[in-house]
């Protein structure tokens, strides 16, 4: 593994998500080699899914931080119960509350970067998993080397320094450097959908093409470039609409005209249906800080709402995306 300067150039302080597993412990090891100890905040989230093993992970990470003069923060949630109450999958609930915790720690220490230990295999698994569930471009390229995540309070700069390395490379590096880590038995439990994909499906890809990781990664990079160009085009169109009709926006919302954006329904309908759908996906992603929950059904629902009639009025909220149709004008935030 070529790890020189892998985190050295990050603005400090840096929050690092550390579970105690091999990936995050390797990332923490590299951070300790390249950053001042007092600039590293270790954030450990206990999902409450593994009983005594979860407690053992927290104790292990806390002890490691104490021995190495690192700041340690932890939080525990009963993810299984929350998933049931919110009718979410375990994986979706875990991600939601884990990142809420990271955001809280990021704000507490006025951090400049959040590092997670996602690797190449994670990226491929995530893309394949989302593809099977009908994701759009945004869902396929959710894991990027760096990204921005906006919450209501702040913008978080996310880095994934290990994304170019495979799981096997990371494991070999840990053994070479004698980096301690904890084994998570649930990673082998194929009752979890991601684990089933990892252990039962992806090995079949390797039988077809031993270099499938590189092939899929190259394809994901191509999609990412394509989406960047597409997003720039949509952003330009929306900004032009906002600028052109800003007086109408100010009249509608005199106290806070910047809270909403505006576009002309007539101009929208003059675009191709492909472009219309991508505008909807784009504003959904902005309003919800990502594409989780976006589907063909939701895009079709929004299209129907917009096309119900030029002279009609209505409001619709889908997750965090708010839409108001007033004749020819569409207001959104």
Short mmCIF file of C-alpha atoms in Angstrom, two decimals:
data_model
loop_
_atom_site.label_atom_id
_atom_site.label_comp_id
_atom_site.label_asym_id
_atom_site.label_seq_id
_atom_site.Cartn_x
_atom_site.Cartn_y
_atom_site.Cartn_z
CA UNK A 1 0.00 0.00 0.00
CA UNK A 2 1.31 3.44 -0.94
CA UNK A 3 0.24 5.48 2.07
CA UNK A 4 2.59 8.48 1.93
CA UNK A 5 0.78 11.76 2.70
CA UNK A 6 -2.57 9.98 2.65
CA UNK A 7 -3.98 12.30 5.33
CA UNK A 8 -1.05 14.64 5.96
CA UNK A 9 -2.46 17.52 3.93
CA UNK A 10 -5.88 17.57 5.59
CA UNK A 11 -6.87 20.72 7.46
CA UNK A 12 -6.99 20.04 11.19
CA UNK A 13 -8.65 19.15 13.47
CA UNK A 14 -9.85 15.90 11.92
CA UNK A 15 -12.65 13.61 13.13
CA UNK A 16 -12.01 9.94 12.35
CA UNK A 17 -14.76 7.35 12.56
CA UNK A 18 -13.23 4.34 14.34
CA UNK A 19 -15.16 1.13 14.96
CA UNK A 20 -12.16 -0.87 16.11
CA UNK A 21 -12.15 -3.03 12.98
CA UNK A 22 -9.13 -3.43 10.74
CA UNK A 23 -10.10 -0.72 8.23
CA UNK A 24 -10.61 2.08 10.74
CA UNK A 25 -7.62 1.06 12.86
CA UNK A 26 -5.36 1.21 9.80
CA UNK A 27 -6.76 4.66 9.00
CA UNK A 28 -6.16 5.78 12.59
CA UNK A 29 -2.61 4.38 12.49
CA UNK A 30 -1.87 6.41 9.33
CA UNK A 31 -3.37 9.55 10.86
CA UNK A 32 -1.15 9.11 13.92
CA UNK A 33 1.91 8.94 11.64
CA UNK A 34 0.99 12.06 9.69
CA UNK A 35 -0.99 14.41 11.96
CA UNK A 36 -0.46 15.92 15.43
CA UNK A 37 -2.07 13.73 18.09
CA UNK A 38 -4.07 16.62 19.55
CA UNK A 39 -5.61 17.29 16.11
CA UNK A 40 -7.19 13.81 15.89
CA UNK A 41 -10.66 13.25 17.34
CA UNK A 42 -11.65 9.59 17.43
CA UNK A 43 -15.42 9.11 17.09
CA UNK A 44 -16.76 5.67 18.02
CA UNK A 45 -20.43 4.83 17.44
CA UNK A 46 -21.88 1.74 19.14
CA UNK A 47 -24.90 0.42 17.23
CA UNK A 48 -25.96 -1.79 20.13
CA UNK A 49 -26.28 -4.80 17.84
CA UNK A 50 -23.69 -7.19 19.25
CA UNK A 51 -24.10 -7.13 23.03
CA UNK A 52 -20.85 -7.75 24.87
CA UNK A 53 -18.88 -7.62 21.62
CA UNK A 54 -20.07 -4.04 21.05
CA UNK A 55 -18.97 -3.14 24.58
CA UNK A 56 -15.64 -4.78 23.86
CA UNK A 57 -15.16 -2.67 20.74
CA UNK A 58 -15.79 0.56 22.64
CA UNK A 59 -13.46 -0.45 25.48
CA UNK A 60 -10.77 -1.46 22.97
CA UNK A 61 -10.92 1.85 21.05
CA UNK A 62 -11.12 3.94 24.23
CA UNK A 63 -8.11 2.15 25.74
CA UNK A 64 -6.12 2.60 22.52
CA UNK A 65 -6.91 6.32 22.49
CA UNK A 66 -5.95 6.72 26.15
CA UNK A 67 -2.63 4.93 25.59
CA UNK A 68 -1.86 7.09 22.55
CA UNK A 69 -3.04 10.49 23.86
CA UNK A 70 -5.93 10.77 21.42
CA UNK A 71 -9.26 12.51 22.01
CA UNK A 72 -12.04 9.91 22.28
CA UNK A 73 -15.78 10.44 21.82
CA UNK A 74 -18.44 7.71 21.86
CA UNK A 75 -22.18 7.27 21.61
CA UNK A 76 -24.46 4.22 21.90
CA UNK A 77 -27.85 3.74 20.24
CA UNK A 78 -30.24 0.80 20.08
CA UNK A 79 -30.28 0.66 16.28
CA UNK A 80 -32.44 -2.46 16.06
CA UNK A 81 -35.23 -0.76 18.00
CA UNK A 82 -34.90 2.47 16.04
CA UNK A 83 -35.02 0.60 12.74
CA UNK A 84 -38.25 -1.13 13.81
CA UNK A 85 -39.84 2.12 14.98
CA UNK A 86 -38.90 3.97 11.80
CA UNK A 87 -39.59 1.02 9.48
CA UNK A 88 -36.04 1.20 8.11
CA UNK A 89 -33.50 -1.51 7.42
CA UNK A 90 -30.81 -2.03 10.07
CA UNK A 91 -28.21 -0.70 7.62
CA UNK A 92 -30.18 2.48 6.84
CA UNK A 93 -30.90 3.26 10.50
CA UNK A 94 -27.28 2.59 11.46
CA UNK A 95 -25.99 4.98 8.82
CA UNK A 96 -28.47 7.70 9.78
CA UNK A 97 -27.61 7.76 13.48
CA UNK A 98 -23.90 7.14 12.97
CA UNK A 99 -23.60 10.20 10.76
CA UNK A 100 -25.74 12.28 13.10
CA UNK A 101 -23.20 11.45 15.80
CA UNK A 102 -20.27 12.32 13.51
CA UNK A 103 -21.93 15.67 12.70
CA UNK A 104 -22.31 16.45 16.41
CA UNK A 105 -18.63 15.71 17.11
CA UNK A 106 -17.55 17.63 14.00
CA UNK A 107 -19.39 20.70 15.26
CA UNK A 108 -18.20 20.29 18.87
CA UNK A 109 -14.53 20.44 17.86
CA UNK A 110 -14.99 22.85 14.94
CA UNK A 111 -13.38 20.21 12.73
CA UNK A 112 -12.28 20.69 9.13
CA UNK A 113 -12.49 17.08 7.97
CA UNK A 114 -14.34 13.86 8.71
CA UNK A 115 -12.45 10.72 7.67
CA UNK A 116 -14.07 7.34 7.24
CA UNK A 117 -12.35 4.05 6.46
CA UNK A 118 -14.35 3.01 3.40
CA UNK A 119 -12.26 1.05 0.91
CA UNK A 120 -12.52 -0.11 -2.70
CA UNK A 121 -14.60 -3.19 -1.83
CA UNK A 122 -17.06 -1.00 0.11
CA UNK A 123 -17.43 1.25 -2.91
CA UNK A 124 -18.19 -1.64 -5.24
CA UNK A 125 -20.56 -3.31 -2.77
CA UNK A 126 -22.42 -0.04 -2.26
CA UNK A 127 -22.75 0.61 -5.98
CA UNK A 128 -23.98 -2.92 -6.73
CA UNK A 129 -26.38 -2.87 -3.78
CA UNK A 130 -27.87 0.46 -4.82
CA UNK A 131 -28.05 -0.60 -8.47
CA UNK A 132 -30.09 -3.67 -7.52
CA UNK A 133 -32.46 -1.41 -5.58
CA UNK A 134 -32.96 0.90 -8.57
CA UNK A 135 -30.63 3.78 -7.68
CA UNK A 136 -29.86 6.67 -10.02
CA UNK A 137 -26.37 7.96 -10.81
CA UNK A 138 -26.08 9.59 -7.39
CA UNK A 139 -26.69 6.28 -5.64
CA UNK A 140 -24.06 4.49 -7.69
CA UNK A 141 -21.34 7.01 -6.89
CA UNK A 142 -22.28 7.75 -3.28
CA UNK A 143 -18.76 6.88 -2.09
CA UNK A 144 -16.21 9.35 -3.46
CA UNK A 145 -12.68 10.21 -2.35
CA UNK A 146 -14.03 13.41 -0.89
CA UNK A 147 -17.46 14.88 -0.57
CA UNK A 148 -19.47 17.56 1.18
CA UNK A 149 -22.40 16.74 3.41
CA UNK A 150 -24.69 19.60 4.36
CA UNK A 151 -26.73 19.53 7.53
CA UNK A 152 -28.99 22.30 8.76
CA UNK A 153 -26.17 23.62 10.97
CA UNK A 154 -23.00 23.12 8.94
CA UNK A 155 -21.21 21.75 5.92
CA UNK A 156 -19.06 18.69 6.62
CA UNK A 157 -16.06 17.86 4.46
CA UNK A 158 -15.81 14.07 4.19
CA UNK A 159 -12.62 12.27 3.15
CA UNK A 160 -12.21 8.57 2.39
CA UNK A 161 -8.42 8.09 2.23
CA UNK A 162 -8.56 4.28 1.83
CA UNK A 163 -10.94 4.21 -1.12
CA UNK A 164 -8.28 3.13 -3.62
CA UNK A 165 -7.22 0.12 -1.52
CA UNK A 166 -8.87 -3.30 -1.36
CA UNK A 167 -9.84 -5.05 1.86
CA UNK A 168 -7.09 -7.62 1.35
CA UNK A 169 -4.45 -4.88 0.97
CA UNK A 170 -5.62 -3.20 4.17
CA UNK A 171 -5.57 -6.47 6.10
CA UNK A 172 -2.06 -7.29 4.84
CA UNK A 173 -0.86 -3.80 5.85
CA UNK A 174 -2.30 -4.21 9.36
CA UNK A 175 -0.50 -7.51 9.82
CA UNK A 176 2.76 -6.10 8.46
CA UNK A 177 2.66 -3.13 10.86
CA UNK A 178 1.23 -5.13 13.80
CA UNK A 179 -1.76 -2.81 14.05
CA UNK A 180 -4.25 -4.10 16.64
CA UNK A 181 -7.91 -4.45 15.64
CA UNK A 182 -11.12 -6.20 16.58
CA UNK A 183 -12.91 -8.82 14.52
CA UNK A 184 -16.63 -8.23 13.87
CA UNK A 185 -18.40 -11.58 13.58
CA UNK A 186 -21.49 -9.90 12.07
CA UNK A 187 -19.46 -9.13 8.94
CA UNK A 188 -19.87 -12.81 8.05
CA UNK A 189 -23.60 -12.95 8.81
CA UNK A 190 -25.35 -13.25 5.44
CA UNK A 191 -28.68 -12.38 7.05
CA UNK A 192 -27.53 -8.80 6.48
CA UNK A 193 -28.14 -7.91 2.84
CA UNK A 194 -24.77 -6.23 2.30
CA UNK A 195 -22.98 -9.26 3.73
CA UNK A 196 -24.93 -11.57 1.41
CA UNK A 197 -23.80 -9.50 -1.54
CA UNK A 198 -20.21 -9.49 -0.25
CA UNK A 199 -19.89 -13.20 0.46
CA UNK A 200 -22.28 -14.84 -2.00
CA UNK A 201 -22.51 -12.60 -5.08
CA UNK A 202 -19.27 -10.67 -5.59
CA UNK A 203 -17.02 -13.77 -5.45
CA UNK A 204 -18.85 -14.91 -8.59
CA UNK A 205 -17.69 -11.71 -10.30
CA UNK A 206 -14.10 -12.68 -9.53
CA UNK A 207 -14.62 -16.01 -11.26
CA UNK A 208 -15.64 -14.16 -14.42
CA UNK A 209 -12.96 -11.47 -14.18
CA UNK A 210 -10.27 -11.46 -11.45
CA UNK A 211 -9.79 -7.75 -12.18
CA UNK A 212 -13.45 -6.88 -11.68
CA UNK A 213 -12.67 -4.37 -8.92
CA UNK A 214 -10.63 -2.18 -11.27
CA UNK A 215 -13.17 -2.61 -14.08
CA UNK A 216 -16.11 -1.55 -11.90
CA UNK A 217 -14.13 1.27 -10.28
CA UNK A 218 -13.26 2.68 -13.72
CA UNK A 219 -16.93 2.53 -14.68
CA UNK A 220 -17.94 4.33 -11.48
CA UNK A 221 -15.36 7.05 -12.19
CA UNK A 222 -16.86 7.46 -15.67
CA UNK A 223 -20.35 7.79 -14.19
CA UNK A 224 -19.06 10.31 -11.65
CA UNK A 225 -17.58 12.49 -14.40
CA UNK A 226 -20.80 12.25 -16.42
CA UNK A 227 -22.90 13.25 -13.40
CA UNK A 228 -20.62 16.21 -12.64
CA UNK A 229 -21.18 17.60 -16.15
CA UNK A 230 -24.92 16.94 -15.88
CA UNK A 231 -25.13 18.63 -12.46
CA UNK A 232 -23.29 21.69 -13.77
CA UNK A 233 -25.79 22.01 -16.61
CA UNK A 234 -28.77 21.67 -14.25
CA UNK A 235 -27.24 24.08 -11.73
CA UNK A 236 -26.73 26.66 -14.49
CA UNK A 237 -30.35 26.26 -15.65
CA UNK A 238 -31.75 26.66 -12.12
CA UNK A 239 -29.54 29.66 -11.35
CA UNK A 240 -30.58 31.31 -14.62
CA UNK A 241 -34.24 30.76 -13.71
CA UNK A 242 -33.71 32.19 -10.23
CA UNK A 243 -31.97 35.26 -11.61
CA UNK A 244 -34.53 35.82 -14.35
CA UNK A 245 -37.53 35.61 -12.04
CA UNK A 246 -36.06 36.95 -8.79
CA UNK A 247 -38.56 39.82 -8.63
CA UNK A 248 -41.44 37.33 -8.55
CA UNK A 249 -39.60 35.39 -5.84
CA UNK A 250 -39.09 38.54 -3.75
CA UNK A 251 -42.74 39.48 -4.11
CA UNK A 252 -43.86 36.00 -3.01
CA UNK A 253 -41.43 35.81 -0.06
CA UNK A 254 -40.62 39.45 0.86
CA UNK A 255 -39.20 38.56 4.28
CA UNK A 256 -36.91 35.75 3.14
CA UNK A 257 -36.69 35.51 -0.65
CA UNK A 258 -33.58 33.31 -0.49
CA UNK A 259 -35.34 30.57 1.43
CA UNK A 260 -37.01 29.34 -1.75
CA UNK A 261 -35.87 29.06 -5.37
CA UNK A 262 -38.05 29.52 -8.44
CA UNK A 263 -38.42 28.27 -11.99
CA UNK A 264 -40.97 28.69 -14.75
CA UNK A 265 -43.23 25.71 -15.35
CA UNK A 266 -43.43 26.64 -19.03
CA UNK A 267 -39.63 26.66 -19.34
CA UNK A 268 -39.43 23.39 -17.41
CA UNK A 269 -41.93 21.68 -19.72
CA UNK A 270 -39.98 22.89 -22.75
CA UNK A 271 -37.08 20.68 -21.66
CA UNK A 272 -36.78 17.05 -22.65
CA UNK A 273 -38.38 14.57 -20.24
CA UNK A 274 -34.91 13.22 -19.51
CA UNK A 275 -33.74 16.69 -18.43
CA UNK A 276 -36.93 17.25 -16.42
CA UNK A 277 -36.33 14.04 -14.47
CA UNK A 278 -32.74 15.02 -13.79
CA UNK A 279 -33.80 18.46 -12.54
CA UNK A 280 -36.13 16.74 -10.09
CA UNK A 281 -33.40 14.33 -8.96
CA UNK A 282 -31.01 17.26 -8.52
CA UNK A 283 -33.31 19.39 -6.35
CA UNK A 284 -34.31 16.29 -4.34
CA UNK A 285 -30.62 15.62 -3.67
CA UNK A 286 -30.05 19.22 -2.55
CA UNK A 287 -33.07 19.24 -0.23
CA UNK A 288 -32.26 15.85 1.31
CA UNK A 289 -28.46 16.07 1.36
CA UNK A 290 -28.27 12.99 -0.86
CA UNK A 291 -30.29 10.62 -3.01
CA UNK A 292 -31.37 8.16 -0.31
CA UNK A 293 -35.08 7.55 -0.79
CA UNK A 294 -35.15 8.77 -4.39
CA UNK A 295 -36.92 6.39 -6.78
CA UNK A 296 -38.64 6.35 -10.16
CA UNK A 297 -41.96 6.44 -8.30
CA UNK A 298 -41.03 9.65 -6.47
CA UNK A 299 -39.77 11.30 -9.67
CA UNK A 300 -43.01 10.35 -11.43
CA UNK A 301 -45.06 11.67 -8.50
CA UNK A 302 -43.30 15.05 -8.64
CA UNK A 303 -43.68 15.22 -12.42
CA UNK A 304 -47.41 14.59 -12.11
CA UNK A 305 -47.69 17.29 -9.48
CA UNK A 306 -45.88 19.82 -11.68
CA UNK A 307 -47.93 18.97 -14.76
CA UNK A 308 -51.36 19.04 -13.12
CA UNK A 309 -52.18 22.34 -14.75
CA UNK A 310 -50.61 25.67 -15.53
CA UNK A 311 -53.32 27.64 -13.77
CA UNK A 312 -53.64 25.39 -10.71
CA UNK A 313 -52.18 25.82 -7.25
CA UNK A 314 -50.82 23.25 -4.85
CA UNK A 315 -48.14 22.26 -2.37
CA UNK A 316 -46.25 19.02 -1.96
CA UNK A 317 -43.57 17.87 0.46
CA UNK A 318 -41.55 14.73 -0.27
CA UNK A 319 -39.07 14.02 2.52
CA UNK A 320 -37.31 17.39 2.93
CA UNK A 321 -38.13 18.71 -0.55
CA UNK A 322 -40.89 21.34 -0.46
CA UNK A 323 -42.64 22.33 -3.70
CA UNK A 324 -45.29 24.97 -4.30
CA UNK A 325 -47.02 25.41 -7.64
CA UNK A 326 -48.69 28.77 -8.28
CA UNK A 327 -49.83 28.95 -11.88
CA UNK A 328 -46.72 29.08 -14.05
CA UNK A 329 -44.36 29.42 -11.09
CA UNK A 330 -42.73 26.58 -9.17
CA UNK A 331 -41.17 27.45 -5.82
CA UNK A 332 -38.91 24.89 -4.14
CA UNK A 333 -36.52 24.45 -1.26
#
